[in-house]
Amino acid sequence: MILTRRSFLASVSLLALVPGAFAATPAEPFDHAMVKSMARDLASRPYQMRADVPDAWKALTYEEYRSIRFRIDHGLWAGTETPFSVDFFAPGLYFPRAVQIHSVENGMARLVGFDLSMFDKGPEVPALPADENLGFSGLRLRTEMHRPGETDEFCVFQGASYFRAIGLNENYGLSARGLALKTGDPDGEEFPEFIRFWLERPVPGQRNMIVHALMDSPSVAGAYRFDITAGEDCVMEVEATLFPREDLTHAGLGALTSMFLFDASNHIRFDDFRPAVHDSNGLLIRNGAGEVIWRPLANPRALQVSSFVDENPRGFGLMQRAREFSDFADLEANYHRRPGLWVKPMGDWGKGAVTLVEIPADQEIYDNIVAYWRPAEPYAAGSEVTLGYRLTWGEEPYRTPLPRVIRTAMGEKTFGEGRLVVVDFEASPLFDDLETLEPVVQSPHAEVAPPILQRNPDTGGARLAFSFVPGETELVELRAQLRRDSEPASEVWLYRWTA
């Protein structure tokens, strides 16, 4: 259940919209209530998969597909006073089913028609059948950010219900999903799809953009509204209304997808010149009780699922805390510039669990990490479920007053039996006097040696070191935290070691 990924996203070309491409299409009234009505109607009927694009589009090779080049100056609203412009991805290859996209102005929606003249194509691209109803595989948003008079991309919707964004001066990394269904289940995962989009045209001076999406899937239909603001962090206010066709026994809300191949905790398994390869290196949780948990990611040898049971979580997200070039030494991928993503529920989400799925992977082209909120009670068939949450994409989209874990490393003990674990905490005034701190290390599965706490002269923070003896145990859960006078002086560090 590993997903192929940026082989197409990193270099795929986009298409532009010439001003006359949609002007002749009829306009119709639009508001978000209409999207909800469409989703409700879809859910009342048996699921019907959309038709594929013509075979010639699906037969494109990767090189042919990537040679279809977008003409930026022909983007939707480009060259006008509208503070945003929109590019459109071509269908075909990895995207056999196209989506319909509409432009909304003054409460009236018009279909954005497809036209081959939107593309610059390489000479190797064969003849491709198309009409204005062909549709696209997705869209990309642009606005002026740090270059006066120039636009920069900051958000992409493409493939199933996947979307991704970046803050200022960042590179694309992890993705979000409208909904995850049955992730990690033995019978396989279900991937809901956004099948139609509506883009509200911003007025001059407006800093946010509204995107509406209609979702469909065998188990559920849904209506989504995204209020998106670009900047140092990209912030999205999301409203989702779900209409289950059948009981949703394993739904993932605020779902995130990322990649973790290796770091100092498992580098020995990879013959690679780089010290680490990952888009994210940890799951951060602030649970309903206010406890802050950092769980470093792993690339296990077998599928593993971790559930952090909670009630009304305050937030969770996948973070990239390694921010220096030297952490990766990769001149092309720039993993140190990948964003983290924080999910903040709006309102109470009740009982459930933040769920982390870690899938074995042997190459960095695979998304092998999924995190989401799994409600304890299924959403019943025929019901209507509305929820809201905020997504923040950025270098450090959520900070707590407690010192963060900035590095986890482990390996066999040089002398004696067992494995040595090293956890580095960032510099903090709480660490001015290490003698007053108590390191608390626990495991229900293995014997843990007394921990040692030292100052790290390189970071100015504290280093916690301890060892454990797994013996014949195949799985060891570990928990560590620094405390002062029985109060937290650091995040909670959790780790699952597997043989």
Short mmCIF file of C-alpha atoms in Angstrom, two decimals:
data_model
loop_
_atom_site.label_atom_id
_atom_site.label_comp_id
_atom_site.label_asym_id
_atom_site.label_seq_id
_atom_site.Cartn_x
_atom_site.Cartn_y
_atom_site.Cartn_z
CA MET A 1 0.00 0.00 0.00
CA ILE A 2 2.89 2.31 -0.88
CA LEU A 3 2.02 5.24 -3.12
CA THR A 4 4.23 6.41 -5.97
CA ARG A 5 4.78 10.10 -5.52
CA ARG A 6 6.86 13.07 -6.63
CA SER A 7 8.11 11.35 -9.79
CA PHE A 8 5.28 13.24 -11.43
CA LEU A 9 4.65 16.02 -8.91
CA ALA A 10 8.15 17.42 -8.90
CA SER A 11 8.44 18.00 -12.62
CA VAL A 12 4.93 17.85 -14.02
CA SER A 13 3.94 20.69 -16.30
CA LEU A 14 0.81 22.73 -16.01
CA LEU A 15 -1.53 24.24 -18.53
CA ALA A 16 -2.76 27.78 -18.80
CA LEU A 17 -6.14 29.23 -19.41
CA VAL A 18 -6.49 31.62 -22.30
CA PRO A 19 -9.09 34.30 -21.61
CA GLY A 20 -11.45 33.07 -24.33
CA ALA A 21 -11.34 29.40 -23.31
CA PHE A 22 -14.29 29.62 -20.94
CA ALA A 23 -15.99 32.93 -21.73
CA ALA A 24 -18.60 31.25 -23.98
CA THR A 25 -19.62 28.60 -21.44
CA PRO A 26 -22.96 29.31 -19.76
CA ALA A 27 -22.95 30.72 -16.23
CA GLU A 28 -25.07 29.30 -13.42
CA PRO A 29 -25.73 30.44 -9.84
CA PHE A 30 -23.39 29.06 -7.20
CA ASP A 31 -22.92 28.90 -3.43
CA HIS A 32 -21.48 26.31 -1.06
CA ALA A 33 -24.94 25.01 -0.21
CA MET A 34 -25.10 23.74 -3.79
CA VAL A 35 -21.96 21.64 -3.26
CA LYS A 36 -23.54 20.11 -0.15
CA SER A 37 -26.71 19.40 -2.11
CA MET A 38 -24.69 17.68 -4.84
CA ALA A 39 -22.83 15.55 -2.28
CA ARG A 40 -26.07 14.62 -0.54
CA ASP A 41 -27.57 13.60 -3.87
CA LEU A 42 -24.53 11.51 -4.81
CA ALA A 43 -24.65 9.68 -1.47
CA SER A 44 -28.33 8.83 -2.01
CA ARG A 45 -27.44 6.80 -5.10
CA PRO A 46 -25.04 3.87 -5.70
CA TYR A 47 -21.47 4.93 -6.42
CA GLN A 48 -20.59 5.26 -10.09
CA MET A 49 -16.98 5.71 -11.11
CA ARG A 50 -16.29 8.50 -13.59
CA ALA A 51 -15.14 7.67 -17.11
CA ASP A 52 -11.44 7.74 -17.96
CA VAL A 53 -9.92 10.24 -20.34
CA PRO A 54 -9.20 8.91 -23.88
CA ASP A 55 -6.60 6.15 -24.14
CA ALA A 56 -4.08 8.39 -25.90
CA TRP A 57 -3.81 10.54 -22.77
CA LYS A 58 -3.40 7.52 -20.48
CA ALA A 59 -0.73 6.04 -22.78
CA LEU A 60 1.61 9.03 -22.44
CA THR A 61 5.06 8.15 -21.16
CA TYR A 62 6.53 10.01 -18.22
CA GLU A 63 8.88 11.93 -20.51
CA GLU A 64 6.03 12.85 -22.88
CA TYR A 65 3.82 13.98 -20.03
CA ARG A 66 6.47 16.15 -18.43
CA SER A 67 7.25 17.82 -21.78
CA ILE A 68 3.76 19.38 -21.82
CA ARG A 69 4.70 22.83 -20.56
CA PHE A 70 2.46 25.37 -18.93
CA ARG A 71 2.35 28.94 -20.20
CA ILE A 72 2.22 30.90 -16.95
CA ASP A 73 1.03 34.11 -18.54
CA HIS A 74 -2.18 32.33 -19.62
CA GLY A 75 -3.25 31.29 -16.12
CA LEU A 76 -6.75 32.00 -14.87
CA TRP A 77 -6.90 35.72 -13.86
CA ALA A 78 -3.22 36.20 -14.82
CA GLY A 79 -2.40 39.75 -15.88
CA THR A 80 -5.45 41.25 -14.14
CA GLU A 81 -5.91 43.09 -10.84
CA THR A 82 -6.97 39.82 -9.22
CA PRO A 83 -4.26 39.03 -6.61
CA PHE A 84 -4.21 35.30 -7.44
CA SER A 85 -3.81 33.27 -10.61
CA VAL A 86 -4.49 29.60 -11.23
CA ASP A 87 -2.68 27.00 -13.34
CA PHE A 88 -4.19 23.67 -14.40
CA PHE A 89 -2.57 20.23 -14.63
CA ALA A 90 -3.07 18.08 -17.69
CA PRO A 91 -4.93 14.77 -17.36
CA GLY A 92 -3.52 11.40 -18.36
CA LEU A 93 -0.67 9.11 -17.30
CA TYR A 94 -1.02 8.88 -13.49
CA PHE A 95 -4.38 10.70 -13.61
CA PRO A 96 -6.81 8.68 -15.76
CA ARG A 97 -9.94 10.48 -14.53
CA ALA A 98 -10.20 14.24 -15.06
CA VAL A 99 -11.84 16.79 -12.77
CA GLN A 100 -14.09 19.66 -13.80
CA ILE A 101 -13.06 23.15 -12.61
CA HIS A 102 -15.27 26.23 -12.46
CA SER A 103 -14.52 29.92 -12.00
CA VAL A 104 -16.95 31.78 -9.71
CA GLU A 105 -17.55 35.54 -9.94
CA ASN A 106 -20.41 37.54 -8.43
CA GLY A 107 -22.16 34.34 -7.40
CA MET A 108 -22.10 32.87 -10.93
CA ALA A 109 -20.01 29.85 -11.94
CA ARG A 110 -18.58 29.06 -15.39
CA LEU A 111 -16.84 25.88 -16.47
CA VAL A 112 -13.16 26.32 -17.29
CA GLY A 113 -13.01 24.70 -20.71
CA PHE A 114 -10.06 22.62 -21.84
CA ASP A 115 -8.09 23.70 -24.91
CA LEU A 116 -4.91 22.17 -26.32
CA SER A 117 -3.63 25.67 -27.07
CA MET A 118 -3.17 26.06 -23.32
CA PHE A 119 0.01 23.96 -23.65
CA ASP A 120 3.47 24.20 -25.05
CA LYS A 121 4.34 20.61 -26.00
CA GLY A 122 7.55 18.81 -26.80
CA PRO A 123 7.97 17.32 -30.30
CA GLU A 124 7.68 13.79 -28.89
CA VAL A 125 4.09 14.32 -27.66
CA PRO A 126 1.66 12.45 -29.97
CA ALA A 127 -1.64 13.81 -31.24
CA LEU A 128 -4.12 13.97 -28.37
CA PRO A 129 -7.92 14.11 -28.68
CA ALA A 130 -9.56 16.87 -26.64
CA ASP A 131 -12.57 19.11 -26.37
CA GLU A 132 -13.57 21.76 -23.85
CA ASN A 133 -15.18 19.13 -21.59
CA LEU A 134 -12.05 16.98 -21.22
CA GLY A 135 -11.21 18.43 -17.81
CA PHE A 136 -7.93 18.60 -15.88
CA SER A 137 -6.07 16.53 -13.32
CA GLY A 138 -5.80 19.37 -10.82
CA LEU A 139 -4.86 22.98 -10.19
CA ARG A 140 -2.14 25.15 -8.72
CA LEU A 141 -2.50 28.51 -6.95
CA ARG A 142 -0.15 31.47 -7.34
CA THR A 143 0.12 34.89 -5.71
CA GLU A 144 2.70 37.59 -5.10
CA MET A 145 4.70 36.64 -2.01
CA HIS A 146 8.29 37.94 -1.84
CA ARG A 147 8.99 39.13 -5.40
CA PRO A 148 7.18 42.38 -6.21
CA GLY A 149 5.27 42.06 -9.45
CA GLU A 150 5.94 38.30 -9.70
CA THR A 151 3.77 35.40 -8.59
CA ASP A 152 4.92 32.30 -6.73
CA GLU A 153 3.12 29.01 -6.40
CA PHE A 154 2.05 27.95 -2.92
CA CYS A 155 -0.70 25.33 -3.18
CA VAL A 156 -1.59 22.33 -5.38
CA PHE A 157 -4.69 20.12 -5.55
CA GLN A 158 -4.00 17.01 -7.64
CA GLY A 159 -4.76 13.31 -7.45
CA ALA A 160 -7.59 11.66 -5.48
CA SER A 161 -8.27 14.06 -2.57
CA TYR A 162 -4.61 15.02 -2.12
CA PHE A 163 -3.41 18.60 -1.78
CA ARG A 164 -0.23 20.27 -0.56
CA ALA A 165 1.08 23.72 0.23
CA ILE A 166 4.20 25.58 1.32
CA GLY A 167 5.12 28.61 3.36
CA LEU A 168 7.55 31.28 2.24
CA ASN A 169 10.85 29.99 0.77
CA GLU A 170 9.91 26.34 1.21
CA ASN A 171 9.84 23.30 -1.09
CA TYR A 172 6.87 20.97 -1.44
CA GLY A 173 7.00 17.93 0.81
CA LEU A 174 4.19 16.20 2.64
CA SER A 175 0.56 16.22 1.48
CA ALA A 176 -2.83 16.46 3.13
CA ARG A 177 -5.92 14.49 2.11
CA GLY A 178 -9.58 15.33 2.21
CA LEU A 179 -10.31 11.99 3.86
CA ALA A 180 -8.48 8.74 4.51
CA LEU A 181 -10.48 5.50 4.50
CA LYS A 182 -9.35 2.06 5.69
CA THR A 183 -5.66 2.99 5.79
CA GLY A 184 -3.62 -0.07 6.70
CA ASP A 185 -6.63 -2.42 6.60
CA PRO A 186 -5.93 -5.96 5.30
CA ASP A 187 -8.60 -5.59 2.59
CA GLY A 188 -6.96 -2.48 1.18
CA GLU A 189 -7.41 1.27 1.31
CA GLU A 190 -10.12 3.35 -0.34
CA PHE A 191 -9.12 6.67 -1.92
CA PRO A 192 -11.89 9.29 -2.16
CA GLU A 193 -11.57 11.70 -5.07
CA PHE A 194 -12.27 15.40 -5.50
CA ILE A 195 -14.26 15.34 -8.74
CA ARG A 196 -15.23 19.03 -9.17
CA PHE A 197 -13.78 22.33 -8.00
CA TRP A 198 -15.15 25.88 -7.82
CA LEU A 199 -12.70 28.79 -7.48
CA GLU A 200 -14.02 32.09 -6.14
CA ARG A 201 -12.34 35.05 -7.83
CA PRO A 202 -10.69 37.27 -5.18
CA VAL A 203 -11.14 41.03 -5.35
CA PRO A 204 -8.10 43.36 -5.59
CA GLY A 205 -6.24 43.49 -2.29
CA GLN A 206 -7.72 40.24 -0.99
CA ARG A 207 -5.16 37.97 0.72
CA ASN A 208 -7.18 34.78 0.90
CA MET A 209 -8.75 32.55 -1.72
CA ILE A 210 -11.78 30.28 -1.45
CA VAL A 211 -11.79 26.85 -3.10
CA HIS A 212 -14.81 24.51 -3.02
CA ALA A 213 -14.54 20.79 -3.82
CA LEU A 214 -17.02 17.96 -4.36
CA MET A 215 -15.77 14.55 -3.20
CA ASP A 216 -17.01 11.09 -4.14
CA SER A 217 -16.04 7.54 -3.23
CA PRO A 218 -17.70 4.13 -2.93
CA SER A 219 -18.30 4.68 0.80
CA VAL A 220 -18.97 8.41 1.08
CA ALA A 221 -19.61 11.70 -0.72
CA GLY A 222 -18.56 15.07 0.65
CA ALA A 223 -18.52 18.85 0.25
CA TYR A 224 -15.38 20.82 1.16
CA ARG A 225 -14.65 24.52 1.51
CA PHE A 226 -11.04 25.74 1.77
CA ASP A 227 -10.23 29.31 2.87
CA ILE A 228 -6.55 29.60 1.92
CA THR A 229 -4.11 32.36 2.94
CA ALA A 230 -0.55 32.40 1.61
CA GLY A 231 2.37 33.84 3.56
CA GLU A 232 5.27 32.87 5.80
CA ASP A 233 2.96 30.01 6.75
CA CYS A 234 0.17 28.88 4.45
CA VAL A 235 -3.02 28.65 6.50
CA MET A 236 -6.18 26.83 5.42
CA GLU A 237 -9.52 26.93 7.19
CA VAL A 238 -11.31 23.74 6.15
CA GLU A 239 -15.01 22.95 6.43
CA ALA A 240 -16.00 19.41 5.46
CA THR A 241 -19.48 17.87 5.29
CA LEU A 242 -19.59 14.09 4.82
CA PHE A 243 -22.53 11.98 3.62
CA PRO A 244 -21.68 8.28 4.21
CA ARG A 245 -23.18 5.73 1.81
CA GLU A 246 -22.25 3.01 4.29
CA ASP A 247 -20.97 2.93 7.86
CA LEU A 248 -17.52 4.51 7.98
CA THR A 249 -15.86 2.21 10.51
CA HIS A 250 -12.33 3.41 9.73
CA ALA A 251 -12.29 7.07 8.69
CA GLY A 252 -9.23 9.32 8.94
CA LEU A 253 -9.87 13.03 9.52
CA GLY A 254 -7.22 15.70 8.91
CA ALA A 255 -5.20 13.03 7.12
CA LEU A 256 -1.51 13.71 6.34
CA THR A 257 0.82 11.73 4.08
CA SER A 258 4.61 11.95 4.10
CA MET A 259 7.89 10.11 3.52
CA PHE A 260 10.47 8.84 5.99
CA LEU A 261 13.30 6.65 4.70
CA PHE A 262 16.11 6.94 7.24
CA ASP A 263 17.96 9.12 9.74
CA ALA A 264 20.46 8.49 12.54
CA SER A 265 18.12 5.96 14.13
CA ASN A 266 18.25 3.48 11.19
CA HIS A 267 20.96 4.69 8.80
CA ILE A 268 22.75 1.35 8.97
CA ARG A 269 20.07 -0.15 6.70
CA PHE A 270 20.83 2.24 3.82
CA ASP A 271 24.04 2.58 1.82
CA ASP A 272 23.63 6.30 1.10
CA PHE A 273 26.00 9.29 1.14
CA ARG A 274 23.37 11.43 2.88
CA PRO A 275 22.97 11.39 6.68
CA ALA A 276 19.16 11.40 6.42
CA VAL A 277 16.33 11.25 3.87
CA HIS A 278 12.82 12.28 4.89
CA ASP A 279 10.08 14.84 4.32
CA SER A 280 9.03 14.64 7.98
CA ASN A 281 10.82 13.19 10.99
CA GLY A 282 8.21 13.17 13.72
CA LEU A 283 4.58 13.17 14.75
CA LEU A 284 3.71 15.97 17.18
CA ILE A 285 0.56 15.72 19.32
CA ARG A 286 -1.03 18.00 21.84
CA ASN A 287 -3.70 15.85 23.38
CA GLY A 288 -6.92 16.81 25.10
CA ALA A 289 -5.18 16.91 28.48
CA GLY A 290 -2.61 19.40 27.17
CA GLU A 291 0.30 16.93 27.14
CA VAL A 292 2.81 17.48 24.31
CA ILE A 293 4.10 14.29 22.66
CA TRP A 294 6.89 13.88 20.11
CA ARG A 295 7.03 10.54 18.32
CA PRO A 296 10.02 10.18 15.94
CA LEU A 297 9.05 8.44 12.72
CA ALA A 298 10.35 5.03 11.74
CA ASN A 299 10.71 2.98 8.57
CA PRO A 300 9.81 -0.46 9.91
CA ARG A 301 10.46 -3.80 8.28
CA ALA A 302 6.75 -4.64 8.58
CA LEU A 303 3.65 -2.46 8.53
CA GLN A 304 2.97 -0.96 11.93
CA VAL A 305 0.09 1.11 13.27
CA SER A 306 0.27 3.23 16.44
CA SER A 307 -2.84 4.65 18.10
CA PHE A 308 -2.70 7.52 20.60
CA VAL A 309 -6.10 7.33 22.29
CA ASP A 310 -7.52 10.72 23.21
CA GLU A 311 -10.62 12.86 23.61
CA ASN A 312 -10.99 16.26 21.96
CA PRO A 313 -7.39 16.59 20.75
CA ARG A 314 -5.97 20.09 20.63
CA GLY A 315 -3.87 19.34 17.56
CA PHE A 316 -1.48 17.00 15.79
CA GLY A 317 0.86 17.14 12.82
CA LEU A 318 3.86 15.80 10.95
CA MET A 319 6.95 17.98 11.39
CA GLN A 320 10.34 18.41 9.72
CA ARG A 321 12.58 19.53 12.59
CA ALA A 322 15.85 18.90 10.76
CA ARG A 323 16.34 22.36 9.18
CA GLU A 324 20.04 22.55 8.28
CA PHE A 325 21.50 21.60 4.91
CA SER A 326 24.07 19.47 6.74
CA ASP A 327 21.24 17.33 8.14
CA PHE A 328 20.75 15.90 4.62
CA ALA A 329 23.65 17.12 2.41
CA ASP A 330 21.31 16.91 -0.59
CA LEU A 331 21.75 19.69 -3.18
CA GLU A 332 18.69 18.66 -5.21
CA ALA A 333 15.96 17.51 -2.84
CA ASN A 334 16.47 20.28 -0.25
CA TYR A 335 14.80 18.21 2.46
CA HIS A 336 15.76 20.83 5.04
CA ARG A 337 13.26 23.19 3.39
CA ARG A 338 10.23 20.90 3.53
CA PRO A 339 7.28 22.22 5.59
CA GLY A 340 5.66 20.75 8.64
CA LEU A 341 1.87 20.58 8.82
CA TRP A 342 -0.26 21.14 11.93
CA VAL A 343 -3.93 20.15 12.21
CA LYS A 344 -6.01 22.11 14.72
CA PRO A 345 -9.57 20.82 15.22
CA MET A 346 -12.21 23.53 15.38
CA GLY A 347 -14.68 22.44 18.03
CA ASP A 348 -14.76 19.10 19.84
CA TRP A 349 -13.93 15.95 17.89
CA GLY A 350 -14.93 13.65 20.75
CA LYS A 351 -13.29 10.32 21.51
CA GLY A 352 -10.89 8.62 19.15
CA ALA A 353 -7.19 8.29 18.46
CA VAL A 354 -4.44 10.06 16.57
CA THR A 355 -3.32 7.20 14.35
CA LEU A 356 0.12 6.78 12.80
CA VAL A 357 0.67 4.28 9.99
CA GLU A 358 4.28 3.48 9.07
CA ILE A 359 4.82 1.42 5.91
CA PRO A 360 8.12 -0.24 4.95
CA ALA A 361 9.88 1.56 2.10
CA ASP A 362 13.19 1.06 0.33
CA GLN A 363 13.22 4.25 -1.80
CA GLU A 364 12.42 7.90 -1.22
CA ILE A 365 9.90 7.96 -4.09
CA TYR A 366 7.28 6.36 -1.84
CA ASP A 367 4.94 8.03 0.62
CA ASN A 368 5.08 5.58 3.51
CA ILE A 369 3.80 7.66 6.46
CA VAL A 370 0.15 8.45 7.16
CA ALA A 371 -1.27 10.27 10.22
CA TYR A 372 -4.89 11.13 10.98
CA TRP A 373 -7.62 11.34 13.62
CA ARG A 374 -9.76 8.19 13.80
CA PRO A 375 -13.13 8.73 15.54
CA ALA A 376 -14.01 6.06 18.08
CA GLU A 377 -17.58 5.74 16.80
CA PRO A 378 -18.29 4.97 13.13
CA TYR A 379 -20.12 7.54 11.04
CA ALA A 380 -23.45 5.89 10.20
CA ALA A 381 -24.71 5.38 6.66
CA GLY A 382 -27.24 8.04 5.75
CA SER A 383 -25.96 10.53 8.32
CA GLU A 384 -24.56 14.02 7.73
CA VAL A 385 -21.31 14.94 9.48
CA THR A 386 -19.88 18.47 9.45
CA LEU A 387 -16.50 19.30 10.95
CA GLY A 388 -13.94 22.07 10.75
CA TYR A 389 -10.19 22.30 11.21
CA ARG A 390 -7.27 24.57 10.47
CA LEU A 391 -4.20 23.43 8.52
CA THR A 392 -0.96 25.37 8.97
CA TRP A 393 1.96 24.63 6.62
CA GLY A 394 5.34 26.07 7.58
CA GLU A 395 8.80 25.63 9.05
CA GLU A 396 7.45 25.32 12.59
CA PRO A 397 3.66 25.56 12.33
CA TYR A 398 3.14 24.78 16.02
CA ARG A 399 5.35 25.54 18.99
CA THR A 400 4.86 24.82 22.65
CA PRO A 401 6.63 26.51 25.58
CA LEU A 402 8.34 23.19 26.38
CA PRO A 403 11.79 22.43 24.91
CA ARG A 404 11.57 20.37 21.73
CA VAL A 405 13.28 17.13 20.82
CA ILE A 406 15.61 17.97 17.92
CA ARG A 407 17.38 14.64 17.33
CA THR A 408 16.98 10.95 18.03
CA ALA A 409 19.77 8.42 17.38
CA MET A 410 20.42 4.86 18.42
CA GLY A 411 22.66 1.87 17.83
CA GLU A 412 24.26 -1.11 19.48
CA LYS A 413 26.20 -0.45 22.68
CA THR A 414 29.94 -0.45 22.13
CA PHE A 415 30.49 -2.18 25.46
CA GLY A 416 27.94 -4.42 27.07
CA GLU A 417 24.59 -5.72 25.92
CA GLY A 418 21.63 -3.84 24.46
CA ARG A 419 20.99 -0.71 22.46
CA LEU A 420 22.02 2.86 23.19
CA VAL A 421 19.54 5.69 22.69
CA VAL A 422 20.46 9.39 22.45
CA VAL A 423 17.80 12.12 22.57
CA ASP A 424 18.81 15.77 22.11
CA PHE A 425 16.62 18.60 23.40
CA GLU A 426 16.95 22.16 22.11
CA ALA A 427 18.51 24.92 24.21
CA SER A 428 16.18 26.37 26.83
CA PRO A 429 16.35 28.44 30.04
CA LEU A 430 14.82 25.37 31.70
CA PHE A 431 18.18 23.66 31.19
CA ASP A 432 20.31 26.31 32.92
CA ASP A 433 20.78 23.95 35.87
CA LEU A 434 20.70 20.32 34.74
CA GLU A 435 21.17 19.15 38.32
CA THR A 436 17.57 20.15 39.08
CA LEU A 437 16.14 18.04 36.24
CA GLU A 438 14.95 14.49 36.59
CA PRO A 439 15.09 12.30 33.46
CA VAL A 440 12.22 9.81 33.53
CA VAL A 441 12.60 6.85 31.15
CA GLN A 442 10.14 3.97 31.05
CA SER A 443 9.33 0.87 29.03
CA PRO A 444 6.77 -1.89 29.63
CA HIS A 445 8.72 -4.29 27.41
CA ALA A 446 12.43 -4.07 28.27
CA GLU A 447 14.90 -3.39 31.02
CA VAL A 448 16.13 0.23 30.86
CA ALA A 449 19.45 1.30 32.34
CA PRO A 450 19.60 4.44 34.51
CA PRO A 451 19.58 7.49 32.19
CA ILE A 452 22.37 10.05 31.90
CA LEU A 453 21.66 13.75 31.30
CA GLN A 454 24.43 15.99 29.92
CA ARG A 455 24.76 19.39 28.31
CA ASN A 456 25.35 19.30 24.56
CA PRO A 457 27.95 22.03 23.87
CA ASP A 458 27.09 22.10 20.17
CA THR A 459 23.37 22.83 20.58
CA GLY A 460 23.43 24.43 24.02
CA GLY A 461 20.62 22.08 24.99
CA ALA A 462 20.44 18.84 26.94
CA ARG A 463 21.28 15.31 25.83
CA LEU A 464 19.54 12.34 27.36
CA ALA A 465 21.25 8.96 26.93
CA PHE A 466 20.11 5.55 28.10
CA SER A 467 20.27 1.94 27.03
CA PHE A 468 17.80 -0.91 27.00
CA VAL A 469 18.06 -4.66 26.52
CA PRO A 470 15.35 -5.98 24.19
CA GLY A 471 16.34 -9.63 24.63
CA GLU A 472 14.02 -11.81 22.56
CA THR A 473 11.32 -9.12 22.43
CA GLU A 474 10.32 -8.11 18.91
CA LEU A 475 8.81 -4.74 19.93
CA VAL A 476 9.79 -2.26 22.64
CA GLU A 477 7.82 0.90 23.46
CA LEU A 478 9.93 3.62 25.07
CA ARG A 479 8.90 6.83 26.84
CA ALA A 480 11.11 9.61 28.16
CA GLN A 481 10.64 13.10 29.57
CA LEU A 482 12.63 15.63 31.57
CA ARG A 483 10.85 16.86 34.69
CA ARG A 484 11.52 19.44 37.40
CA ASP A 485 9.67 19.29 40.70
CA SER A 486 7.33 16.71 39.15
CA GLU A 487 6.36 19.20 36.39
CA PRO A 488 7.18 18.75 32.68
CA ALA A 489 10.44 20.37 31.57
CA SER A 490 10.33 18.93 28.03
CA GLU A 491 8.06 17.28 25.53
CA VAL A 492 7.25 13.62 26.02
CA TRP A 493 9.45 11.52 23.74
CA LEU A 494 7.89 8.26 22.55
CA TYR A 495 9.48 5.61 20.36
CA ARG A 496 8.63 2.17 19.10
CA TRP A 497 11.68 -0.01 18.49
CA THR A 498 11.21 -3.15 16.42
CA ALA A 499 13.66 -5.99 15.95
#
